[in-house]
């Protein structure tokens, strides 16, 4: 298994803006480069926030899906 | 994006402080430095023995606004105090008390919550603000 197969999880369901981004930023900081982070969030603003945050920080938004009220993001640490 | 975001906090109500904390944490998550300057009633809200009490809402909230805010809190919204603490863990967030407001309110530095990094005058605030935006809340 390579580092890129590993997935860390951030469950930010029920948290309002800006906590999904804050939790993710804190979680990703301590991970090795290339590692994947899966985030679950219900904040409707998170859909645009994670796109903007990845663009600005240089992390890669690998996947973005929505299932009912839950938005799921998979981000590769730069 | 490297220019700091500079927030002057004047109002001491929970809704305005919540909005300010959200702006601060968002910038910190992007790695952008934030300078926060506390004046008047915002400074009063950062007193060690006041910070966790109910600070009320801006007048425009009204009864209906109060209900919305209470509903969000009951749903587990993280309060502005904790949002600021986490923002400081994420990036360079410097919170300074306005020295004039300290005099006005009779506050000494040991009276302030540890979230506050120090006391400065408006000249130091502008110097640190550089060419970054200044937002008054």
PDB file of C-alpha atoms in Angstrom:
ATOM      1  CA  UNK A   1       0.000   0.000   0.000  1.00  0.00           C
ATOM      2  CA  UNK A   2       1.414   3.396  -0.934  1.00  0.00           C
ATOM      3  CA  UNK A   3       0.878   6.634   0.933  1.00  0.00           C
ATOM      4  CA  UNK A   4      -1.600   7.734  -1.721  1.00  0.00           C
ATOM      5  CA  UNK A   5      -3.911   4.837  -0.867  1.00  0.00           C
ATOM      6  CA  UNK A   6      -4.347   5.977   2.693  1.00  0.00           C
ATOM      7  CA  UNK A   7      -7.399   7.982   3.566  1.00  0.00           C
ATOM      8  CA  UNK A   8      -7.813  10.174   6.618  1.00  0.00           C
ATOM      9  CA  UNK A   9     -11.357  11.167   7.525  1.00  0.00           C
ATOM     10  CA  UNK A  10     -12.869  14.434   8.663  1.00  0.00           C
ATOM     11  CA  UNK A  11     -16.494  14.195   9.753  1.00  0.00           C
ATOM     12  CA  UNK A  12     -17.768  17.767   9.708  1.00  0.00           C
ATOM     13  CA  UNK A  13     -21.444  16.868   9.406  1.00  0.00           C
ATOM     14  CA  UNK A  14     -23.638  19.228  11.400  1.00  0.00           C
ATOM     15  CA  UNK A  15     -20.930  21.882  11.630  1.00  0.00           C
ATOM     16  CA  UNK A  16     -21.566  25.331  10.210  1.00  0.00           C
ATOM     17  CA  UNK A  17     -19.170  27.547   8.262  1.00  0.00           C
ATOM     18  CA  UNK A  18     -16.179  27.828   8.634  1.00  0.00           C
ATOM     19  CA  UNK A  19     -15.635  24.728  10.797  1.00  0.00           C
ATOM     20  CA  UNK A  20     -15.556  22.140   7.959  1.00  0.00           C
ATOM     21  CA  UNK A  21     -12.627  24.011   6.380  1.00  0.00           C
ATOM     22  CA  UNK A  22     -10.971  24.680   9.756  1.00  0.00           C
ATOM     23  CA  UNK A  23     -11.175  20.991  10.745  1.00  0.00           C
ATOM     24  CA  UNK A  24      -9.847  19.900   7.352  1.00  0.00           C
ATOM     25  CA  UNK A  25      -6.996  22.426   7.369  1.00  0.00           C
ATOM     26  CA  UNK A  26      -5.934  21.179  10.799  1.00  0.00           C
ATOM     27  CA  UNK A  27      -6.189  17.509   9.826  1.00  0.00           C
ATOM     28  CA  UNK A  28      -4.296  17.834   6.545  1.00  0.00           C
ATOM     29  CA  UNK A  29      -1.413  19.760   8.106  1.00  0.00           C
ATOM     30  CA  UNK A  30      -0.054  16.741   9.932  1.00  0.00           C
ATOM     31  CA  UNK A  31      -0.321  14.309   7.011  1.00  0.00           C
ATOM     32  CA  UNK A  32       2.394  13.309   4.550  1.00  0.00           C
ATOM     33  CA  UNK A  33       2.300  14.777   1.042  1.00  0.00           C
ATOM     34  CA  UNK A  34       0.128  12.820  -1.403  1.00  0.00           C
ATOM     35  CA  UNK A  35      -2.184  11.417   1.242  1.00  0.00           C
ATOM     36  CA  UNK A  36      -5.925  11.510   0.670  1.00  0.00           C
ATOM     37  CA  UNK A  37      -8.417  13.066   3.058  1.00  0.00           C
ATOM     38  CA  UNK A  38     -12.132  12.317   2.915  1.00  0.00           C
ATOM     39  CA  UNK A  39     -14.405  15.052   4.258  1.00  0.00           C
ATOM     40  CA  UNK A  40     -18.129  14.803   4.993  1.00  0.00           C
ATOM     41  CA  UNK A  41     -19.996  18.080   5.467  1.00  0.00           C
ATOM     42  CA  UNK A  42     -23.581  19.299   5.545  1.00  0.00           C
ATOM     43  CA  UNK A  43     -22.818  23.042   5.368  1.00  0.00           C
ATOM     44  CA  UNK A  44     -24.276  24.120   1.979  1.00  0.00           C
ATOM     45  CA  UNK A  45     -21.423  26.615   1.537  1.00  0.00           C
ATOM     46  CA  UNK A  46     -18.870  23.823   1.690  1.00  0.00           C
ATOM     47  CA  UNK A  47     -19.380  22.956  -1.999  1.00  0.00           C
ATOM     48  CA  UNK A  48     -17.847  26.217  -3.135  1.00  0.00           C
ATOM     49  CA  UNK A  49     -15.572  26.595  -0.113  1.00  0.00           C
ATOM     50  CA  UNK A  50     -13.594  23.407  -0.719  1.00  0.00           C
ATOM     51  CA  UNK A  51     -13.083  24.284  -4.400  1.00  0.00           C
ATOM     52  CA  UNK A  52     -11.758  27.731  -3.411  1.00  0.00           C
ATOM     53  CA  UNK A  53      -9.684  26.417  -0.531  1.00  0.00           C
ATOM     54  CA  UNK A  54      -7.979  23.775  -2.672  1.00  0.00           C
ATOM     55  CA  UNK A  55      -7.297  26.267  -5.443  1.00  0.00           C
ATOM     56  CA  UNK A  56      -5.727  28.688  -2.996  1.00  0.00           C
ATOM     57  CA  UNK A  57      -3.708  26.218  -0.911  1.00  0.00           C
ATOM     58  CA  UNK A  58      -2.522  23.957  -3.732  1.00  0.00           C
ATOM     59  CA  UNK A  59      -4.198  20.764  -2.492  1.00  0.00           C
ATOM     60  CA  UNK A  60      -6.096  18.783  -5.145  1.00  0.00           C
ATOM     61  CA  UNK A  61      -9.841  18.211  -4.992  1.00  0.00           C
ATOM     62  CA  UNK A  62      -9.980  14.669  -6.367  1.00  0.00           C
ATOM     63  CA  UNK A  63     -13.667  13.921  -5.878  1.00  0.00           C
ATOM     64  CA  UNK A  64     -16.770  15.879  -5.000  1.00  0.00           C
ATOM     65  CA  UNK A  65     -20.138  14.156  -4.582  1.00  0.00           C
ATOM     66  CA  UNK A  66     -23.440  14.910  -2.894  1.00  0.00           C
ATOM     67  CA  UNK A  67     -25.817  12.436  -1.292  1.00  0.00           C
ATOM     68  CA  UNK A  68     -28.917  14.196   0.015  1.00  0.00           C
ATOM     69  CA  UNK A  69     -27.763  16.791   2.537  1.00  0.00           C
ATOM     70  CA  UNK A  70     -24.242  15.362   2.798  1.00  0.00           C
ATOM     71  CA  UNK A  71     -21.400  16.634   0.632  1.00  0.00           C
ATOM     72  CA  UNK A  72     -18.349  14.407   0.305  1.00  0.00           C
ATOM     73  CA  UNK A  73     -14.935  15.633  -0.764  1.00  0.00           C
ATOM     74  CA  UNK A  74     -11.734  13.696  -1.368  1.00  0.00           C
ATOM     75  CA  UNK A  75      -8.647  15.905  -1.235  1.00  0.00           C
ATOM     76  CA  UNK A  76      -5.059  14.995  -2.003  1.00  0.00           C
ATOM     77  CA  UNK A  77      -2.550  16.763   0.188  1.00  0.00           C
ATOM     78  CA  UNK A  78      -0.001  18.737  -1.838  1.00  0.00           C
TER      79      UNK A  78
ATOM     80  CA  UNK B   1      -3.375  37.019  -1.006  1.00  0.00           C
ATOM     81  CA  UNK B   2      -0.307  37.489   1.180  1.00  0.00           C
ATOM     82  CA  UNK B   3      -1.429  40.911   2.384  1.00  0.00           C
ATOM     83  CA  UNK B   4      -2.988  40.550   5.828  1.00  0.00           C
ATOM     84  CA  UNK B   5      -6.686  40.851   6.537  1.00  0.00           C
ATOM     85  CA  UNK B   6      -7.176  43.556   9.160  1.00  0.00           C
ATOM     86  CA  UNK B   7     -10.313  43.539  11.281  1.00  0.00           C
ATOM     87  CA  UNK B   8     -11.271  46.374  13.594  1.00  0.00           C
ATOM     88  CA  UNK B   9     -13.830  44.988  16.046  1.00  0.00           C
ATOM     89  CA  UNK B  10     -15.952  47.680  17.682  1.00  0.00           C
ATOM     90  CA  UNK B  11     -19.259  45.947  18.480  1.00  0.00           C
ATOM     91  CA  UNK B  12     -19.429  43.499  21.354  1.00  0.00           C
ATOM     92  CA  UNK B  13     -22.543  41.511  20.473  1.00  0.00           C
ATOM     93  CA  UNK B  14     -22.332  37.764  19.846  1.00  0.00           C
ATOM     94  CA  UNK B  15     -23.620  37.949  16.256  1.00  0.00           C
ATOM     95  CA  UNK B  16     -21.040  40.496  15.125  1.00  0.00           C
ATOM     96  CA  UNK B  17     -18.241  38.721  16.966  1.00  0.00           C
ATOM     97  CA  UNK B  18     -19.358  35.438  15.369  1.00  0.00           C
ATOM     98  CA  UNK B  19     -19.190  37.032  11.900  1.00  0.00           C
ATOM     99  CA  UNK B  20     -15.727  38.409  12.694  1.00  0.00           C
ATOM    100  CA  UNK B  21     -14.527  35.014  13.946  1.00  0.00           C
ATOM    101  CA  UNK B  22     -15.770  33.321  10.764  1.00  0.00           C
ATOM    102  CA  UNK B  23     -13.892  35.852   8.589  1.00  0.00           C
ATOM    103  CA  UNK B  24     -10.776  35.331  10.709  1.00  0.00           C
ATOM    104  CA  UNK B  25     -10.868  31.529  10.564  1.00  0.00           C
ATOM    105  CA  UNK B  26     -11.539  31.538   6.816  1.00  0.00           C
ATOM    106  CA  UNK B  27      -8.485  33.709   6.159  1.00  0.00           C
ATOM    107  CA  UNK B  28      -6.347  31.649   8.537  1.00  0.00           C
ATOM    108  CA  UNK B  29      -7.349  28.439   6.726  1.00  0.00           C
ATOM    109  CA  UNK B  30      -6.033  30.012   3.516  1.00  0.00           C
ATOM    110  CA  UNK B  31      -2.754  30.848   5.225  1.00  0.00           C
ATOM    111  CA  UNK B  32      -3.498  34.562   5.159  1.00  0.00           C
ATOM    112  CA  UNK B  33      -2.297  36.559   8.191  1.00  0.00           C
ATOM    113  CA  UNK B  34      -5.027  38.284  10.213  1.00  0.00           C
ATOM    114  CA  UNK B  35      -4.642  41.285  12.501  1.00  0.00           C
ATOM    115  CA  UNK B  36      -7.549  41.914  14.863  1.00  0.00           C
ATOM    116  CA  UNK B  37      -7.786  45.251  16.696  1.00  0.00           C
ATOM    117  CA  UNK B  38     -10.253  45.358  19.606  1.00  0.00           C
ATOM    118  CA  UNK B  39     -11.966  48.638  20.400  1.00  0.00           C
ATOM    119  CA  UNK B  40     -14.752  49.714  22.738  1.00  0.00           C
ATOM    120  CA  UNK B  41     -17.459  47.083  23.302  1.00  0.00           C
ATOM    121  CA  UNK B  42     -15.636  44.367  21.419  1.00  0.00           C
ATOM    122  CA  UNK B  43     -12.719  44.796  23.812  1.00  0.00           C
ATOM    123  CA  UNK B  44     -15.095  44.585  26.759  1.00  0.00           C
ATOM    124  CA  UNK B  45     -16.351  41.218  25.448  1.00  0.00           C
ATOM    125  CA  UNK B  46     -12.773  39.863  25.588  1.00  0.00           C
ATOM    126  CA  UNK B  47     -12.446  40.409  29.343  1.00  0.00           C
ATOM    127  CA  UNK B  48     -11.415  37.194  31.024  1.00  0.00           C
ATOM    128  CA  UNK B  49     -14.482  37.208  33.284  1.00  0.00           C
ATOM    129  CA  UNK B  50     -16.934  38.318  30.524  1.00  0.00           C
ATOM    130  CA  UNK B  51     -15.919  36.317  27.488  1.00  0.00           C
ATOM    131  CA  UNK B  52     -18.167  33.293  27.981  1.00  0.00           C
ATOM    132  CA  UNK B  53     -21.308  35.163  28.983  1.00  0.00           C
ATOM    133  CA  UNK B  54     -24.198  36.051  26.657  1.00  0.00           C
ATOM    134  CA  UNK B  55     -23.260  39.267  24.819  1.00  0.00           C
ATOM    135  CA  UNK B  56     -26.655  39.830  23.214  1.00  0.00           C
ATOM    136  CA  UNK B  57     -27.294  40.567  19.551  1.00  0.00           C
ATOM    137  CA  UNK B  58     -27.192  43.635  17.314  1.00  0.00           C
ATOM    138  CA  UNK B  59     -30.438  45.678  17.513  1.00  0.00           C
ATOM    139  CA  UNK B  60     -31.490  44.679  13.990  1.00  0.00           C
ATOM    140  CA  UNK B  61     -31.723  41.024  15.089  1.00  0.00           C
ATOM    141  CA  UNK B  62     -35.069  41.558  16.822  1.00  0.00           C
ATOM    142  CA  UNK B  63     -37.014  38.710  18.394  1.00  0.00           C
ATOM    143  CA  UNK B  64     -37.052  36.640  15.234  1.00  0.00           C
ATOM    144  CA  UNK B  65     -33.288  36.984  14.793  1.00  0.00           C
ATOM    145  CA  UNK B  66     -32.811  35.889  18.378  1.00  0.00           C
ATOM    146  CA  UNK B  67     -34.788  32.722  17.643  1.00  0.00           C
ATOM    147  CA  UNK B  68     -32.666  31.922  14.587  1.00  0.00           C
ATOM    148  CA  UNK B  69     -29.437  32.403  16.524  1.00  0.00           C
ATOM    149  CA  UNK B  70     -30.671  30.260  19.430  1.00  0.00           C
ATOM    150  CA  UNK B  71     -31.689  27.555  16.970  1.00  0.00           C
ATOM    151  CA  UNK B  72     -28.185  27.478  15.419  1.00  0.00           C
ATOM    152  CA  UNK B  73     -26.606  27.303  18.877  1.00  0.00           C
ATOM    153  CA  UNK B  74     -28.831  24.432  19.930  1.00  0.00           C
ATOM    154  CA  UNK B  75     -27.802  22.652  16.715  1.00  0.00           C
ATOM    155  CA  UNK B  76     -24.231  22.816  17.998  1.00  0.00           C
ATOM    156  CA  UNK B  77     -22.782  25.889  16.282  1.00  0.00           C
ATOM    157  CA  UNK B  78     -19.262  26.527  17.556  1.00  0.00           C
ATOM    158  CA  UNK B  79     -19.170  29.865  19.425  1.00  0.00           C
ATOM    159  CA  UNK B  80     -16.960  32.770  18.318  1.00  0.00           C
ATOM    160  CA  UNK B  81     -14.564  32.269  21.222  1.00  0.00           C
ATOM    161  CA  UNK B  82     -13.755  28.716  20.131  1.00  0.00           C
ATOM    162  CA  UNK B  83     -13.689  29.633  16.410  1.00  0.00           C
ATOM    163  CA  UNK B  84     -11.012  32.236  17.218  1.00  0.00           C
ATOM    164  CA  UNK B  85      -9.015  29.769  19.323  1.00  0.00           C
ATOM    165  CA  UNK B  86      -8.970  27.292  16.446  1.00  0.00           C
ATOM    166  CA  UNK B  87      -8.129  30.026  13.926  1.00  0.00           C
ATOM    167  CA  UNK B  88      -5.050  30.868  16.008  1.00  0.00           C
ATOM    168  CA  UNK B  89      -3.942  27.239  15.832  1.00  0.00           C
ATOM    169  CA  UNK B  90      -4.236  27.310  12.037  1.00  0.00           C
ATOM    170  CA  UNK B  91      -2.247  30.376  11.129  1.00  0.00           C
ATOM    171  CA  UNK B  92      -0.910  33.773  12.112  1.00  0.00           C
ATOM    172  CA  UNK B  93      -3.817  35.503  13.865  1.00  0.00           C
ATOM    173  CA  UNK B  94      -2.732  38.421  16.053  1.00  0.00           C
ATOM    174  CA  UNK B  95      -5.342  39.898  18.393  1.00  0.00           C
ATOM    175  CA  UNK B  96      -4.457  43.269  19.919  1.00  0.00           C
ATOM    176  CA  UNK B  97      -6.345  45.464  22.365  1.00  0.00           C
ATOM    177  CA  UNK B  98      -6.660  49.176  21.556  1.00  0.00           C
ATOM    178  CA  UNK B  99      -4.826  51.089  24.294  1.00  0.00           C
ATOM    179  CA  UNK B 100      -7.312  53.986  24.217  1.00  0.00           C
ATOM    180  CA  UNK B 101     -10.215  51.596  24.776  1.00  0.00           C
ATOM    181  CA  UNK B 102      -8.303  49.952  27.647  1.00  0.00           C
ATOM    182  CA  UNK B 103      -8.121  53.373  29.353  1.00  0.00           C
ATOM    183  CA  UNK B 104     -11.734  54.182  28.560  1.00  0.00           C
ATOM    184  CA  UNK B 105     -13.053  50.946  30.057  1.00  0.00           C
ATOM    185  CA  UNK B 106     -10.535  50.817  32.898  1.00  0.00           C
ATOM    186  CA  UNK B 107      -9.179  47.460  31.735  1.00  0.00           C
ATOM    187  CA  UNK B 108      -5.686  46.216  32.612  1.00  0.00           C
ATOM    188  CA  UNK B 109      -3.855  43.638  30.520  1.00  0.00           C
ATOM    189  CA  UNK B 110      -4.264  40.812  33.103  1.00  0.00           C
ATOM    190  CA  UNK B 111      -8.066  41.347  32.846  1.00  0.00           C
ATOM    191  CA  UNK B 112      -8.044  40.133  29.229  1.00  0.00           C
ATOM    192  CA  UNK B 113      -8.655  36.602  27.982  1.00  0.00           C
ATOM    193  CA  UNK B 114      -5.517  34.757  26.757  1.00  0.00           C
ATOM    194  CA  UNK B 115      -6.912  35.044  23.201  1.00  0.00           C
ATOM    195  CA  UNK B 116      -5.626  38.631  23.276  1.00  0.00           C
ATOM    196  CA  UNK B 117      -1.925  38.791  22.366  1.00  0.00           C
ATOM    197  CA  UNK B 118      -1.173  42.303  23.558  1.00  0.00           C
ATOM    198  CA  UNK B 119      -2.024  46.005  23.684  1.00  0.00           C
ATOM    199  CA  UNK B 120      -1.176  48.503  20.964  1.00  0.00           C
ATOM    200  CA  UNK B 121      -2.121  51.901  19.566  1.00  0.00           C
ATOM    201  CA  UNK B 122      -3.668  52.681  16.211  1.00  0.00           C
ATOM    202  CA  UNK B 123      -0.304  53.534  14.635  1.00  0.00           C
ATOM    203  CA  UNK B 124       1.074  50.066  15.304  1.00  0.00           C
ATOM    204  CA  UNK B 125      -2.169  48.610  13.936  1.00  0.00           C
ATOM    205  CA  UNK B 126      -1.804  50.534  10.648  1.00  0.00           C
ATOM    206  CA  UNK B 127       1.853  49.624  10.385  1.00  0.00           C
ATOM    207  CA  UNK B 128       1.053  45.914  10.674  1.00  0.00           C
ATOM    208  CA  UNK B 129      -1.952  46.280   8.337  1.00  0.00           C
ATOM    209  CA  UNK B 130       0.361  47.213   5.473  1.00  0.00           C
ATOM    210  CA  UNK B 131      -1.535  47.379   2.187  1.00  0.00           C
ATOM    211  CA  UNK B 132      -4.154  44.842   3.360  1.00  0.00           C
ATOM    212  CA  UNK B 133      -7.854  45.602   3.605  1.00  0.00           C
ATOM    213  CA  UNK B 134      -9.196  47.099   6.827  1.00  0.00           C
ATOM    214  CA  UNK B 135     -12.675  45.909   7.810  1.00  0.00           C
ATOM    215  CA  UNK B 136     -14.671  47.583  10.582  1.00  0.00           C
ATOM    216  CA  UNK B 137     -17.219  45.422  12.390  1.00  0.00           C
TER     217      UNK B 137
END
